[in-house]
Coordinates of C-alpha atoms in Angstrom, one line a residue:
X443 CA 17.3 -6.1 11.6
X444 CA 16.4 -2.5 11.2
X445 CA 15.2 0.1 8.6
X446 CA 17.5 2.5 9.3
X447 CA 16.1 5.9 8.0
X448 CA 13.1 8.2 5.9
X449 CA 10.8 5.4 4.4
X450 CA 8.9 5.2 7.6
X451 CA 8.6 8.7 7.6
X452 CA 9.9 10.7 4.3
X453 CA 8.3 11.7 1.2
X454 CA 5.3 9.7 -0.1
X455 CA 5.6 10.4 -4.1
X456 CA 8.7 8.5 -3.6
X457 CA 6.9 5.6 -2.7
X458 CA 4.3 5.1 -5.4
X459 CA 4.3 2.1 -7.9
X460 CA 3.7 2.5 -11.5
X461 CA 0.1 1.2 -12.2
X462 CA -1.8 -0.4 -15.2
X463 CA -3.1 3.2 -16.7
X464 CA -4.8 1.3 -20.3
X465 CA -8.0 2.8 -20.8
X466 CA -10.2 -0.2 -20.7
X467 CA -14.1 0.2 -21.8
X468 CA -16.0 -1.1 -18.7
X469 CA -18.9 -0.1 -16.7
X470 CA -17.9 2.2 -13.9
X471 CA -19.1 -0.3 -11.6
X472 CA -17.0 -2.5 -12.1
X473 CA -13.5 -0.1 -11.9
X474 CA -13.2 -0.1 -7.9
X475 CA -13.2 -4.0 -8.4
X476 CA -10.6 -4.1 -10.4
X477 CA -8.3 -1.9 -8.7
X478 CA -8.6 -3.8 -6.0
X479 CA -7.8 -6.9 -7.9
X480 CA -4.8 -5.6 -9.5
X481 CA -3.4 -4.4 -5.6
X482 CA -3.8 -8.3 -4.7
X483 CA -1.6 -8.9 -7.0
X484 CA -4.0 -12.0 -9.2
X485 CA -3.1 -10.3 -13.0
X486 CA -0.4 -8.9 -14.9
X487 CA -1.3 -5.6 -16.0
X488 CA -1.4 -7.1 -19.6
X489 CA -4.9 -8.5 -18.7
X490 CA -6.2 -4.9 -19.5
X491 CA -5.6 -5.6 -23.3
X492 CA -8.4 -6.8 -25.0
X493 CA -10.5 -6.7 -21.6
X494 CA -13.3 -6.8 -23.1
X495 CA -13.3 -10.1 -25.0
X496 CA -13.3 -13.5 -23.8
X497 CA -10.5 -14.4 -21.1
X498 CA -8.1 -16.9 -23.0
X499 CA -7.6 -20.2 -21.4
X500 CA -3.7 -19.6 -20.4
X501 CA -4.9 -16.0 -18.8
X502 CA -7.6 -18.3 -16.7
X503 CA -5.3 -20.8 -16.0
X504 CA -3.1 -18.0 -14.5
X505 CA -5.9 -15.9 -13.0
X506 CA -7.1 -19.2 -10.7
X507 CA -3.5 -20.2 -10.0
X508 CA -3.2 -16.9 -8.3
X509 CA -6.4 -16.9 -6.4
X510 CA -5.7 -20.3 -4.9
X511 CA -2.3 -19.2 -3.8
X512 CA -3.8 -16.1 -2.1
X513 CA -6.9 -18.2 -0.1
X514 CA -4.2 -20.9 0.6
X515 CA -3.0 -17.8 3.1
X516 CA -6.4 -18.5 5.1
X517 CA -4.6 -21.3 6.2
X518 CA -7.5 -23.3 6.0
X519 CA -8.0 -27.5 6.7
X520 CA -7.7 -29.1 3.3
X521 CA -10.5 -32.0 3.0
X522 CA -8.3 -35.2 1.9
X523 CA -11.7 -36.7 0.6
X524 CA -12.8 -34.1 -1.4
X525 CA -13.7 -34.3 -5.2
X526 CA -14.3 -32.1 -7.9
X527 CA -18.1 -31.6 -8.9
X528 CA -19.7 -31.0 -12.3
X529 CA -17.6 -29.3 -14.7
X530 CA -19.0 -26.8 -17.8
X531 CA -17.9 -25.2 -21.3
X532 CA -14.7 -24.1 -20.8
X533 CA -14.2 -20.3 -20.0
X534 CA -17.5 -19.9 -20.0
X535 CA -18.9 -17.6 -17.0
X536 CA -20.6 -20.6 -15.2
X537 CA -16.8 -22.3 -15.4
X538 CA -15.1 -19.5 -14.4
X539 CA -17.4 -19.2 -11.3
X540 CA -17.0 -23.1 -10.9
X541 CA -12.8 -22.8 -10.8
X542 CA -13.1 -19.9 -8.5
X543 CA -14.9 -21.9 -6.4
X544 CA -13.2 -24.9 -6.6
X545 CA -10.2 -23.1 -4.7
X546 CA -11.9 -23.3 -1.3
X547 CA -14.3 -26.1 -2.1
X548 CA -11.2 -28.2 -1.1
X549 CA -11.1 -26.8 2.8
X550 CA -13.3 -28.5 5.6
X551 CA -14.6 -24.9 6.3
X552 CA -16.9 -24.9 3.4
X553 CA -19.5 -27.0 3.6
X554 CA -21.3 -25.4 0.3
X555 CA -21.1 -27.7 -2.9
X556 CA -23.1 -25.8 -5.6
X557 CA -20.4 -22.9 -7.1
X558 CA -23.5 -21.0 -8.6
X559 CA -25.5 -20.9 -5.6
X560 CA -22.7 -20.2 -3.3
X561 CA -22.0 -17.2 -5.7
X562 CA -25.7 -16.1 -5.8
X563 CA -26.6 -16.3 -2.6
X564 CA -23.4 -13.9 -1.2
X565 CA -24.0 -11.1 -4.3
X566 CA -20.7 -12.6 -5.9
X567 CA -22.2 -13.3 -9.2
X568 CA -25.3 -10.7 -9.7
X569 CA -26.2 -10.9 -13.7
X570 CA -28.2 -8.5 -15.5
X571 CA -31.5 -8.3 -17.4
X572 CA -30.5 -11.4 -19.7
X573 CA -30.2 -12.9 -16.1
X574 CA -27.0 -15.4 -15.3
X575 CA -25.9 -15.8 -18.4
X576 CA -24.2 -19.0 -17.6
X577 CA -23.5 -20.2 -21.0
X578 CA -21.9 -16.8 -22.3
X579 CA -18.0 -17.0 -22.6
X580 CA -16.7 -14.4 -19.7
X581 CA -14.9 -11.2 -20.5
X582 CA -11.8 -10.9 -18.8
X583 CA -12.8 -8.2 -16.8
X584 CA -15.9 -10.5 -15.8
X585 CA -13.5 -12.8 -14.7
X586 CA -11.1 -10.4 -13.0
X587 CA -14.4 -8.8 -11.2
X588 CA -15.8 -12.3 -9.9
X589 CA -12.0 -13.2 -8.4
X590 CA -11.7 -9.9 -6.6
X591 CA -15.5 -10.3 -5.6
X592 CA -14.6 -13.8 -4.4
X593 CA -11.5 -12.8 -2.4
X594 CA -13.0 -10.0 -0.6
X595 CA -15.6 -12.3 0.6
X596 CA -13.9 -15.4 1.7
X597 CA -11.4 -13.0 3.4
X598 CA -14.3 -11.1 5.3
X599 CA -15.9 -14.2 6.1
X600 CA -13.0 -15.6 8.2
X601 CA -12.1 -12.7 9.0
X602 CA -8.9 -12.3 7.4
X603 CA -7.0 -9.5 5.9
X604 CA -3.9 -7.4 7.2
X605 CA -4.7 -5.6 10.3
X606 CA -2.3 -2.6 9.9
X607 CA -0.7 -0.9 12.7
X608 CA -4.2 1.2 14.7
X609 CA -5.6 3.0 17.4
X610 CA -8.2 5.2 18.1
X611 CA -8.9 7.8 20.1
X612 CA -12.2 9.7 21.0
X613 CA -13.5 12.5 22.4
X614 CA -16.5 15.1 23.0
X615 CA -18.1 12.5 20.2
X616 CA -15.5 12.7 17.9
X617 CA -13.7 9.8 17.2
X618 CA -10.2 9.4 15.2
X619 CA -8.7 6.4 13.9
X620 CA -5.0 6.3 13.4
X621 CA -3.6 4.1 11.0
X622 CA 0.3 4.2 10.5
X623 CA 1.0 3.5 7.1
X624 CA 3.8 2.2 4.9
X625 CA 4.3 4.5 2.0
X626 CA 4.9 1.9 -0.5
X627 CA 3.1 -1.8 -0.9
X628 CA 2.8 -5.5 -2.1
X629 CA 0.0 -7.6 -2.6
X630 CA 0.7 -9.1 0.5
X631 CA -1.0 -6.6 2.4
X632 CA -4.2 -6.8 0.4
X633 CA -6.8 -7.4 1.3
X634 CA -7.0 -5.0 4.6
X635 CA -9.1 -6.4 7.4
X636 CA -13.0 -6.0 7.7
X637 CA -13.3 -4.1 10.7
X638 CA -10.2 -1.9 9.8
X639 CA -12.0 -1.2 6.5
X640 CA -15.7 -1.2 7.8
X641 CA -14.0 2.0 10.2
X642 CA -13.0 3.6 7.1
X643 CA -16.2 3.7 5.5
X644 CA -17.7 4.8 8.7
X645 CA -15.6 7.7 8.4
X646 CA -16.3 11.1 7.4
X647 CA -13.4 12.5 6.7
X648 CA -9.9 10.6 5.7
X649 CA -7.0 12.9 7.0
X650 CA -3.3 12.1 5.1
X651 CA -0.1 13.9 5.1
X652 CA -0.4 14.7 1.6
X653 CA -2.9 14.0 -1.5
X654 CA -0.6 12.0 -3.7
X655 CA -3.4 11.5 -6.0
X656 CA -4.3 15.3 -6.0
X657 CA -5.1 16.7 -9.7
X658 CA -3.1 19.8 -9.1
X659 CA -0.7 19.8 -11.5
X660 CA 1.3 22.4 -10.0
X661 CA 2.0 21.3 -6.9
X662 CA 3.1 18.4 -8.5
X663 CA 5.7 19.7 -11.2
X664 CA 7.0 21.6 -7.7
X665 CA 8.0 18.7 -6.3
X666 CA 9.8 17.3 -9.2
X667 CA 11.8 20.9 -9.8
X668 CA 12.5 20.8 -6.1
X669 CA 14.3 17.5 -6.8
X670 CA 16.7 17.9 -9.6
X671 CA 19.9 21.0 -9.8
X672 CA 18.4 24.1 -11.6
X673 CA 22.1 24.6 -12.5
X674 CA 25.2 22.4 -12.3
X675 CA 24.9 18.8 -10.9
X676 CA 25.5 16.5 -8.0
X677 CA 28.9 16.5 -9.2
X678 CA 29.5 19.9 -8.2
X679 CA 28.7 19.1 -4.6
X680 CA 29.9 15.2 -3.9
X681 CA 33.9 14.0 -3.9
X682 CA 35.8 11.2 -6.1
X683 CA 35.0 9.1 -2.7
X684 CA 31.3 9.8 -2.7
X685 CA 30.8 9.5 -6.4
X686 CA 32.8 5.7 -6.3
X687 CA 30.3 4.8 -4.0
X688 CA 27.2 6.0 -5.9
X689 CA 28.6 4.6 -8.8
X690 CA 28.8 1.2 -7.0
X691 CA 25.1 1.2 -5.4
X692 CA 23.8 2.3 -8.5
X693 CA 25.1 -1.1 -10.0
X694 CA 23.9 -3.2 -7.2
X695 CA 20.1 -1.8 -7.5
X696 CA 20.7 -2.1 -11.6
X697 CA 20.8 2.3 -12.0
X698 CA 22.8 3.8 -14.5
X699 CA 24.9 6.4 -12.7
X700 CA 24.4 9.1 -15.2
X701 CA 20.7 9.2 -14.7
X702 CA 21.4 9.5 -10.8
X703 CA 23.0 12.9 -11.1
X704 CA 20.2 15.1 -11.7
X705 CA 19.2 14.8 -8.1
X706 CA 19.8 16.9 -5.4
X707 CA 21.5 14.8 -2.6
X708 CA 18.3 14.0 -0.5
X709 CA 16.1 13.2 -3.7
X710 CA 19.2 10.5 -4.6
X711 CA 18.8 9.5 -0.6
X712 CA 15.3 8.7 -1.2
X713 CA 15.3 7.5 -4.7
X714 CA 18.7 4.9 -3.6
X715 CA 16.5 3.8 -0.4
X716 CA 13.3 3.3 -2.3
X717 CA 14.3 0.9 -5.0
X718 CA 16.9 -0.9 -2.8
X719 CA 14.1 -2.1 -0.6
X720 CA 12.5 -3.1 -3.7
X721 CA 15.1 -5.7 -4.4
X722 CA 14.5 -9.5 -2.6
X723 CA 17.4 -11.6 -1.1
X724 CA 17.8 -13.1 -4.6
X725 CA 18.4 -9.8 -6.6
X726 CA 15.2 -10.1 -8.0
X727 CA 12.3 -7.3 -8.0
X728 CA 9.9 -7.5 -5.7
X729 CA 6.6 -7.0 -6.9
X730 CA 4.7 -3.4 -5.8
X731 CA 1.2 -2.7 -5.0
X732 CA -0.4 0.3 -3.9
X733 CA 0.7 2.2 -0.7
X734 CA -1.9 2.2 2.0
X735 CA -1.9 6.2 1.6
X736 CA -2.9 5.4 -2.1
X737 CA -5.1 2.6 -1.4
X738 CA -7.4 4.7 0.9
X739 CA -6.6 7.9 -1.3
X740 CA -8.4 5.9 -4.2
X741 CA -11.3 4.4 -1.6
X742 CA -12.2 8.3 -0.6
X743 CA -12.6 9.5 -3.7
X744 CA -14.5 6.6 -4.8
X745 CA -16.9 7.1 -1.5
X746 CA -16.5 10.8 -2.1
X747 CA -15.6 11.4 1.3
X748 CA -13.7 14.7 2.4
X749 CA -9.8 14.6 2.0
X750 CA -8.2 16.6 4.7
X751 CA -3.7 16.8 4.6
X752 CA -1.8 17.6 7.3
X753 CA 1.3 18.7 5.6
X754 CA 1.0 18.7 1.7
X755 CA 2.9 17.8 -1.1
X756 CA 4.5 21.2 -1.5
X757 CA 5.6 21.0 2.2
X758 CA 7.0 17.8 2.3
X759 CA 9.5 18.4 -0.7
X760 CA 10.2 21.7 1.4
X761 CA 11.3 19.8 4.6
X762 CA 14.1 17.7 2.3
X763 CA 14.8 20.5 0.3
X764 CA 15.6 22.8 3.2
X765 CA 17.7 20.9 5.0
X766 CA 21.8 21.9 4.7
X767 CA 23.9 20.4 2.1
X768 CA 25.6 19.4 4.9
X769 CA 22.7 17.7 6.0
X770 CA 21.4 16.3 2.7
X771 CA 25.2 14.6 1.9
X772 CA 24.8 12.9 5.8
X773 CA 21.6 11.2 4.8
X774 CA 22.8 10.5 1.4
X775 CA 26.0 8.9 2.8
X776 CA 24.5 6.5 5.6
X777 CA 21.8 5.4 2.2
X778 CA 24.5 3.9 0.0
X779 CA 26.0 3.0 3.3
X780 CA 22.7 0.3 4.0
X781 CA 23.3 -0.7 0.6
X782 CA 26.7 -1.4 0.1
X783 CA 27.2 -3.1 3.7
X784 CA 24.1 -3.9 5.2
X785 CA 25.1 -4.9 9.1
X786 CA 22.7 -7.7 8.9
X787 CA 20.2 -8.8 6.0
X788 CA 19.3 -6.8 2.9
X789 CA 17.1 -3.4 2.8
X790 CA 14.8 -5.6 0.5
X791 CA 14.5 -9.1 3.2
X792 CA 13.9 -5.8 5.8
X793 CA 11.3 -4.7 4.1
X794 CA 9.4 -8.4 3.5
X795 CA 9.5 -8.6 7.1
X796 CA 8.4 -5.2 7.7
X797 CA 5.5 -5.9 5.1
X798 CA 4.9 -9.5 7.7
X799 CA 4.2 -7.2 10.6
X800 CA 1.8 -5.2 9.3
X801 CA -0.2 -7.5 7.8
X802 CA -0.2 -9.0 11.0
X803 CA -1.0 -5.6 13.3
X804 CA 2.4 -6.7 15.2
X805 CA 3.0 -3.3 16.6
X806 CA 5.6 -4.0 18.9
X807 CA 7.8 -6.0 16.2
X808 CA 7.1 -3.2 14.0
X809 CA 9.0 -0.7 16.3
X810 CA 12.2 -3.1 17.3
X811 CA 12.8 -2.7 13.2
X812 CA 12.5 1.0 13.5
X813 CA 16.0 3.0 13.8
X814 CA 15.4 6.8 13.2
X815 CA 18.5 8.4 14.5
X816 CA 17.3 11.9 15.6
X817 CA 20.7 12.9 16.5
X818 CA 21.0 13.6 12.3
X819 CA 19.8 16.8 11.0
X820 CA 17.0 14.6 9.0
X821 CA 16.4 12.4 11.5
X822 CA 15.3 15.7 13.2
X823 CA 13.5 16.5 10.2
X824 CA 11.5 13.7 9.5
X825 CA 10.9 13.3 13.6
X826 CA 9.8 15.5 16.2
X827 CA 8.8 19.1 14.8
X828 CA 6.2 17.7 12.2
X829 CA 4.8 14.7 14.7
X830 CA 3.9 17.9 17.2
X831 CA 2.4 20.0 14.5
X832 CA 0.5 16.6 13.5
X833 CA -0.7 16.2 16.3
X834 CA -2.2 19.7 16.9
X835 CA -4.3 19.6 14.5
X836 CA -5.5 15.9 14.9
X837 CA -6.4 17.3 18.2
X838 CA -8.3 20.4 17.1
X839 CA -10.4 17.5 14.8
X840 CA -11.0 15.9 17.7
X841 CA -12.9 19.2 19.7
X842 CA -14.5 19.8 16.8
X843 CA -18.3 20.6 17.6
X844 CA -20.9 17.9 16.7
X845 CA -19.7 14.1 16.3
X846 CA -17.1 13.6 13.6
X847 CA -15.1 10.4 12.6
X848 CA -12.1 10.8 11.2
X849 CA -9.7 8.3 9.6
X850 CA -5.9 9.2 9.6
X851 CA -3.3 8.1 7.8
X852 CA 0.5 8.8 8.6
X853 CA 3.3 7.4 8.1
X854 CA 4.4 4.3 10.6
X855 CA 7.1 5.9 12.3
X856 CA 5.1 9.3 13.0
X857 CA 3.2 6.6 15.8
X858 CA 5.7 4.6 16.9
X859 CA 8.9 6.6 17.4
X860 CA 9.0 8.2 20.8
X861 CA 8.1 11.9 21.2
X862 CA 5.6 10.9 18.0
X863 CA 1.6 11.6 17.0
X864 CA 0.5 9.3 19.7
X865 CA 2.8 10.9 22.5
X866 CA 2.0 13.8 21.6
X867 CA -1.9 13.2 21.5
X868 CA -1.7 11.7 25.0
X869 CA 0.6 14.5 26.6
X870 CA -2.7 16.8 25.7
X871 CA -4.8 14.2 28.0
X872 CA -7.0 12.1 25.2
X873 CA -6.7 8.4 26.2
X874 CA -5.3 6.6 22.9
X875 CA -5.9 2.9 22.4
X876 CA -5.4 0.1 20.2
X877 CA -8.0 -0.2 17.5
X878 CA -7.9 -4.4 17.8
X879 CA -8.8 -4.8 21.9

């Protein structure tokens, strides 16, 4: 059961969901929060309408559903003798703390009974100058803050969260972390671990392959030229045989041909491999959350820390868009090749599984899925010449003068292929080891 070619290691604006964009009046505060919340995967990106006013009682109803069903994954001991305390005004802010509470007040492992305390006492519910304000009906962003609030702290208290695929590495006080990302989410990887995240904040500088969320417009209408035929179409350069089979995977993952042909072959590659692994065992979608590029992207800027790429988004298109038509027509062949007749279990069930190990920092299960074929003129692309270059200048960060932490983020396969960052690193002589010892 193996991924078979670039999402470990291709083009990150490939692999970024669409996210709730509504411009919702709230305290900046409280933004951060919510983003967060919305990666978990606890509200519909409806909830943003009417933010602002009282959370209706089928929004609530949904909202706790979802939170239980995420701290159920604590796999904690449910207390057969418990019973439900005092109750209050419904959708009031003192009930919606109460609800949120009663998710976990049913495990063994807590042994608090007051949902207000408990909520004072860790910072979970912190009021204002009118104090509590218990008997005010909650907003629904107030709601959607205290359940994100809530999950971040139940997960760091039993120290929980995905692990990720890391190791670290230091050197003449300099210290880099090395995360190995996958380029697209779900809200099963949210929360990230404690310590994995408490490195990141104790970072200086996070180091990516590109700035997906980068404000430079141009760089960014590069890209999408660099994609599509200035002149002409992919008909010009495919057969009757080649375009029968587009035609056919374009149907399975619910494409309309026509809108496929714009692309140059290894945009269509990419574009065909993306949403095919975004398709369960059941033909249904499977819900998208922020990439971890994108999620620490979004944490930088919000800790304003420095944003250092190793490649670029003008770059990567380049590495595609250079390759031979030859070349391009190879990857785009074995694509609708894993989608038509997949030797063993769907891109999509792949990628659940993938999503499983790196929530649970299984490195070496990770790899057996991996299957870049560098005999290929991408696989040589995407492997090899860009995992040296990589690794020169993680290694010029790490004899930089004075003490420096940096946190990098690359795609998985650029750590775990052979010949990759890691090799690399350790052919120079620094001592690389696992971040969880």
């Amino acid at each position: 059961m193996k991924l078979r070619y670039g999402f470990l290691a291709g083009l990150m604006l490939f692999a970024q969901p669409v996210v709730a964009t509504e411009t919702v009046e709230m305290a900046d505060w409280l933004s951060p929060t919510i983003v967060d919340g919305s990666n978990y995967g606890i509200y519909p990106t409806d909830f943003y309408l009417n933010a602002t006013e009282p959370i209706g009682d089928i929004q609530l109803d949904e909202l706790i559903e979802n939170v239980t069903q995420k701290l159920a994954n604590l796999s904690l001991t449910i207390d057969e003798n418990w019973l439900e305390g005092e109750t209050f005004v419904a959708q009031t802010r003192a009930d919606v703390v109460n609800r949120l509470f009663n998710s976990v007040a049913i495990y063994k492992e807590v042994t608090a009974t007051s949902a207000v305390d408990y909520f004072v006492e860790n910072e979970l519910l912190l009021g204002d100058y009118d104090g509590l304000r218990l008997d005010d009906f909650c907003t629904t962003v107030e709601a959607l803050t205290l359940a994100t609030r809530f999950i971040n702290h139940m997960h760091s208290e039993f120290e929980a969260g995905s692990k990720g695929l890391a190791w670290q590495v230091q050197n003449n006080g300099n210290t880099v972390y090395l995360l190995g990302s996958i380029h697209i989410g779900t809200p099963d990887l949210y929360p990230i671990n404690q310590k994995l995240e408490q490195a990141f904040l104790e970072s200086d500088t996070l180091v990516v392959e590109a700035n997906i969320l980068s404000d430079n417009q141009e760089e960014m209408l590069y890209f999408m030229q660099v994609m599509m035929y200035e002149e002409g179409s992919l008909l010009d350069d495919i057969d009757d045989e080649m375009y029968l089979k587009i035609e056919q995977a374009s149907e399975k993952i619910g494409i309309p041909t026509q809108d496929l042909l714009m692309y140059k072959p290894w945009a269509l590659g990419n574009t065909l491999e993306l949403f095919s692994m975004l398709i369960d065992e059941d033909g249904e979608d499977i819900k998208q959350a922020m990439g971890i590029d994108a999620y620490y992207l979004g944490k930088a800027m919000e800790y304003e820390k420095e944003i250092v790429e190793l490649e670029g988004i003008i770059n990567q298109a380049e590495f595609f868009n250079n390759l031979s038509l030859g070349g391009q027509l190879e990857y785009l062949d074995l694509t609708i090749d894993s989608i038509l007749n997949p030797a063993e279990v769907s891109n999509g069930e792949i990628f659940n599984t993938w999503i499983d190990y790196w929530v649970q920092g299984d490195i070496e299960g990770f790899r057996e899925m991996m299957e870049i074929d560098t005999t290929t003129e991408v696989g040589q692309m995407l492997i090899g010449k860009r995992d040296k270059e990589m690794a020169q200048k993680i290694s010029q960060m790490l004899e930089t003068e004075g003490e420096n932490t940096y946190f990098v983020v690359v795609g998985a396969a650029h750590l775990l292929s052979d010949g990759t960052v890691i090799d690399n690193l350790e052919g120079y002589g620094y001592n690389v080891e696992l971040f969880y010892q």
